[in-house]
């Protein structure tokens, strides 16, 4: 895709008086897609730049986190496209096993049915039907935001190609003995009825109870404490530390387990902390991961006492009770027998919850499929350590290493129907056969396929290469792998990033899936609080886009994006960004009506005014600054740089300083018009990746060219003029100081005042007309009487304020303010001079008084100067 360089600007380009985002955004996006600007050509000889979208759930809709992340990725890819890269932003969606199955099961429940009423195949057909009708609404919302993704390449983690990739890598891992089946403790969700991995468990502090229970009788007693009394029905031992003298006489003995009629051994294990509690712990191998390990070391049996719904299955009076009902009943029964030594309620402790449905998870012994992550995780750590992959910001490396260096084997099987079914068949005589994508599964009587499906993160871990056609050696895979950068939140560093690193290095012969991992923070509300429905502070980004335009939301999000740091956002800030878009619109419209043009070569600097040279020098510095910030993923800083250059330098100063030139017309006006056109051209191209819609409209109007999407990214020409910058800084000093004085005197901004300017011998002389216009200073007439004189920047500005203010009233007001400031100063000095007070007062109180004193001194100096500058009555 090349830029249409034919230049056909309108002779009198016109823009509507107001910018209306809703009227232009949708049409512009359709035009971009129709023209194929976002597509990527694998046969191109351009250097590649590849980014994958973190695939949103098919059940999802655009939230602020998506809008934030997509804005950053879109800005990166739009810039790279303009820089001449063959740019691929790979879109797609995740099948989201648990979430999607839950959605469809809820729909069935409304019909009075369950998935079991339909059967597996019919249920899966129903999910596909739901996807085609209701899933993927986020795609349309991404278009609203302006996402420049290659829509023709959109993938879904359950489509045919990606399913082949999943089956291929499963087979390879199985054959390499990196996938195995074993009975272990897993995190079980009694609501979703499936295993979930460690990183899908959310921990929060819950109110519970801690009960201390006496096991045994007579001298052979021991006290254990637990928050899960119901699991005692499955205890098969009590453990103590081998060096704990209190219990050495019990080690090897059996003691009575209350309520059960069973006797269990006391074992010595170094896992036990003798300093914690009583130094003795109950061991329930079937319902606790640490207890399972103790049980393995000591050959203890594992006794499951709950079913998949967390209903007690142990024989006795508690059978059939829910786990929480059983907890209360068991404590009551123990209390009746005098077994409860101590009770603590409420007892706040960390409890794991299912990240999908928020149900309290239950550790459960279960036969599952696992990935042996040791060698895969080691490779993932080495790729960062040896510099093949950079993590940005670098301080996030520690979190990455803390994770990959301590990974447990990954439970990948899920007890669901929706997902990639595990490609393993079981034979009638205990045979186990793993089948690759090009192999026929075994058939005949007694052969059945594994009913479990794979963890969703298994397929999304293949995303950087499966979306490019792997395991086939496609042109796209050769061109666009590895990805250039991964932009994602630090919160899924472990969920997703580590998985992609392990699988990418394994499947692609040691080539990591991306060169750089750029981590960003989470979006929070304007007070820094996490957004949550329970807090009532969630925001639908579509509402803000409807109200203020997509560019306003994008600019607000980018402006808050510091690497790895959470991003606060409030509606006022989006409104401010809308004002910025309007400012760009109005200022560009004014400039176009007053001679801004890109026609012809840029004039030689010798033909330019100092103002022209100053803004071009500032422009090139901004180009260099923005490039540096982009390369360092400093979105906040590049947005700030662009905001201040556009609003402060171009609109508030250059346009205003040049108005006298434009109004006068002639050759110098033509030069400045060409300079202003150049500035607008470059500025709009710099702004485009972050605010694409308003810049597209303005840039095409200014240049008459096809689209800024495929325009060339600006380059720093190297032009610098420090002398011109210093000269204009003097002008700014004069204008700023006199404006401050006018404000102090209560003058309205548009109020005209007679003045004499003494600029002789300074660089300010050529700027007198501009200074007078900016400051509303009239020429001094015959009756001019200087009532105030301001020396500033080597010049003197004398003002005649007679007749413009009520001097007597102003003097009275200032005198009153001066008295108040002097009183404040006296009070502060009195306290700070009191040794007894200083000896007793806290440091923060003393600091506040010193701050008050400093402010009072500043107020006295300011008011005294204002009084001195007032006309004499």
Tab-separated table of C-alpha atoms in Angstrom, residues 38 40-42 46-54 73-74 76-78 80-81 85-91 148 150 153 463-468 475-487 512-518 633:
chain	number	residue	atom	x	y	z
A	38	UNK	CA	-5.227	-2.352	7.456
A	40	UNK	CA	-1.052	-7.079	5.505
A	41	UNK	CA	0.698	-8.612	2.498
A	42	UNK	CA	2.931	-11.594	3.335
A	46	UNK	CA	8.661	-4.135	3.358
A	47	UNK	CA	10.014	-4.954	6.813
A	48	UNK	CA	7.319	-6.614	8.967
A	49	UNK	CA	5.736	-5.245	12.111
A	50	UNK	CA	3.384	-7.672	13.835
A	51	UNK	CA	1.131	-7.363	16.871
A	52	UNK	CA	-1.581	-9.797	17.918
A	53	UNK	CA	-4.706	-8.642	19.646
A	54	UNK	CA	-5.115	-10.169	23.090
A	73	UNK	CA	-1.799	-1.063	19.979
A	74	UNK	CA	-3.587	0.951	17.318
A	76	UNK	CA	1.779	1.686	17.523
A	77	UNK	CA	0.558	-0.012	14.353
A	78	UNK	CA	-0.686	3.175	12.669
A	80	UNK	CA	4.596	1.735	11.897
A	81	UNK	CA	2.343	1.605	8.834
A	85	UNK	CA	6.419	-1.318	7.579
A	86	UNK	CA	4.221	-4.162	6.370
A	87	UNK	CA	2.050	-3.922	9.420
A	88	UNK	CA	-0.160	-6.703	10.721
A	89	UNK	CA	-2.453	-6.206	13.662
A	90	UNK	CA	-3.917	-9.695	13.986
A	91	UNK	CA	-7.532	-9.781	15.224
A	148	UNK	CA	-6.896	-0.786	12.445
A	150	UNK	CA	-6.595	-6.868	9.376
A	153	UNK	CA	-7.378	-12.454	8.850
A	463	UNK	CA	-2.037	-17.410	19.301
A	464	UNK	CA	1.145	-15.729	17.907
A	465	UNK	CA	1.781	-18.571	15.438
A	466	UNK	CA	-1.476	-20.523	15.098
A	467	UNK	CA	-3.142	-17.388	13.684
A	468	UNK	CA	-0.459	-17.333	10.961
A	475	UNK	CA	4.052	-17.273	3.828
A	476	UNK	CA	2.402	-15.400	6.667
A	477	UNK	CA	4.251	-17.457	9.272
A	478	UNK	CA	7.567	-16.824	7.517
A	479	UNK	CA	6.861	-13.098	7.183
A	480	UNK	CA	5.193	-12.171	10.453
A	481	UNK	CA	6.661	-14.545	13.072
A	482	UNK	CA	7.999	-13.707	15.562
A	483	UNK	CA	5.682	-10.858	16.508
A	484	UNK	CA	7.393	-7.516	16.966
A	485	UNK	CA	5.806	-6.624	20.275
A	486	UNK	CA	3.153	-7.916	22.625
A	487	UNK	CA	1.109	-5.166	24.278
A	512	UNK	CA	10.373	-16.714	20.966
A	513	UNK	CA	6.922	-15.478	19.945
A	514	UNK	CA	7.804	-11.769	20.220
A	515	UNK	CA	10.803	-9.477	20.561
A	516	UNK	CA	9.319	-7.195	23.215
A	517	UNK	CA	6.660	-7.542	25.907
A	518	UNK	CA	5.244	-4.074	26.650
A	633	UNK	CA	6.346	2.896	24.828
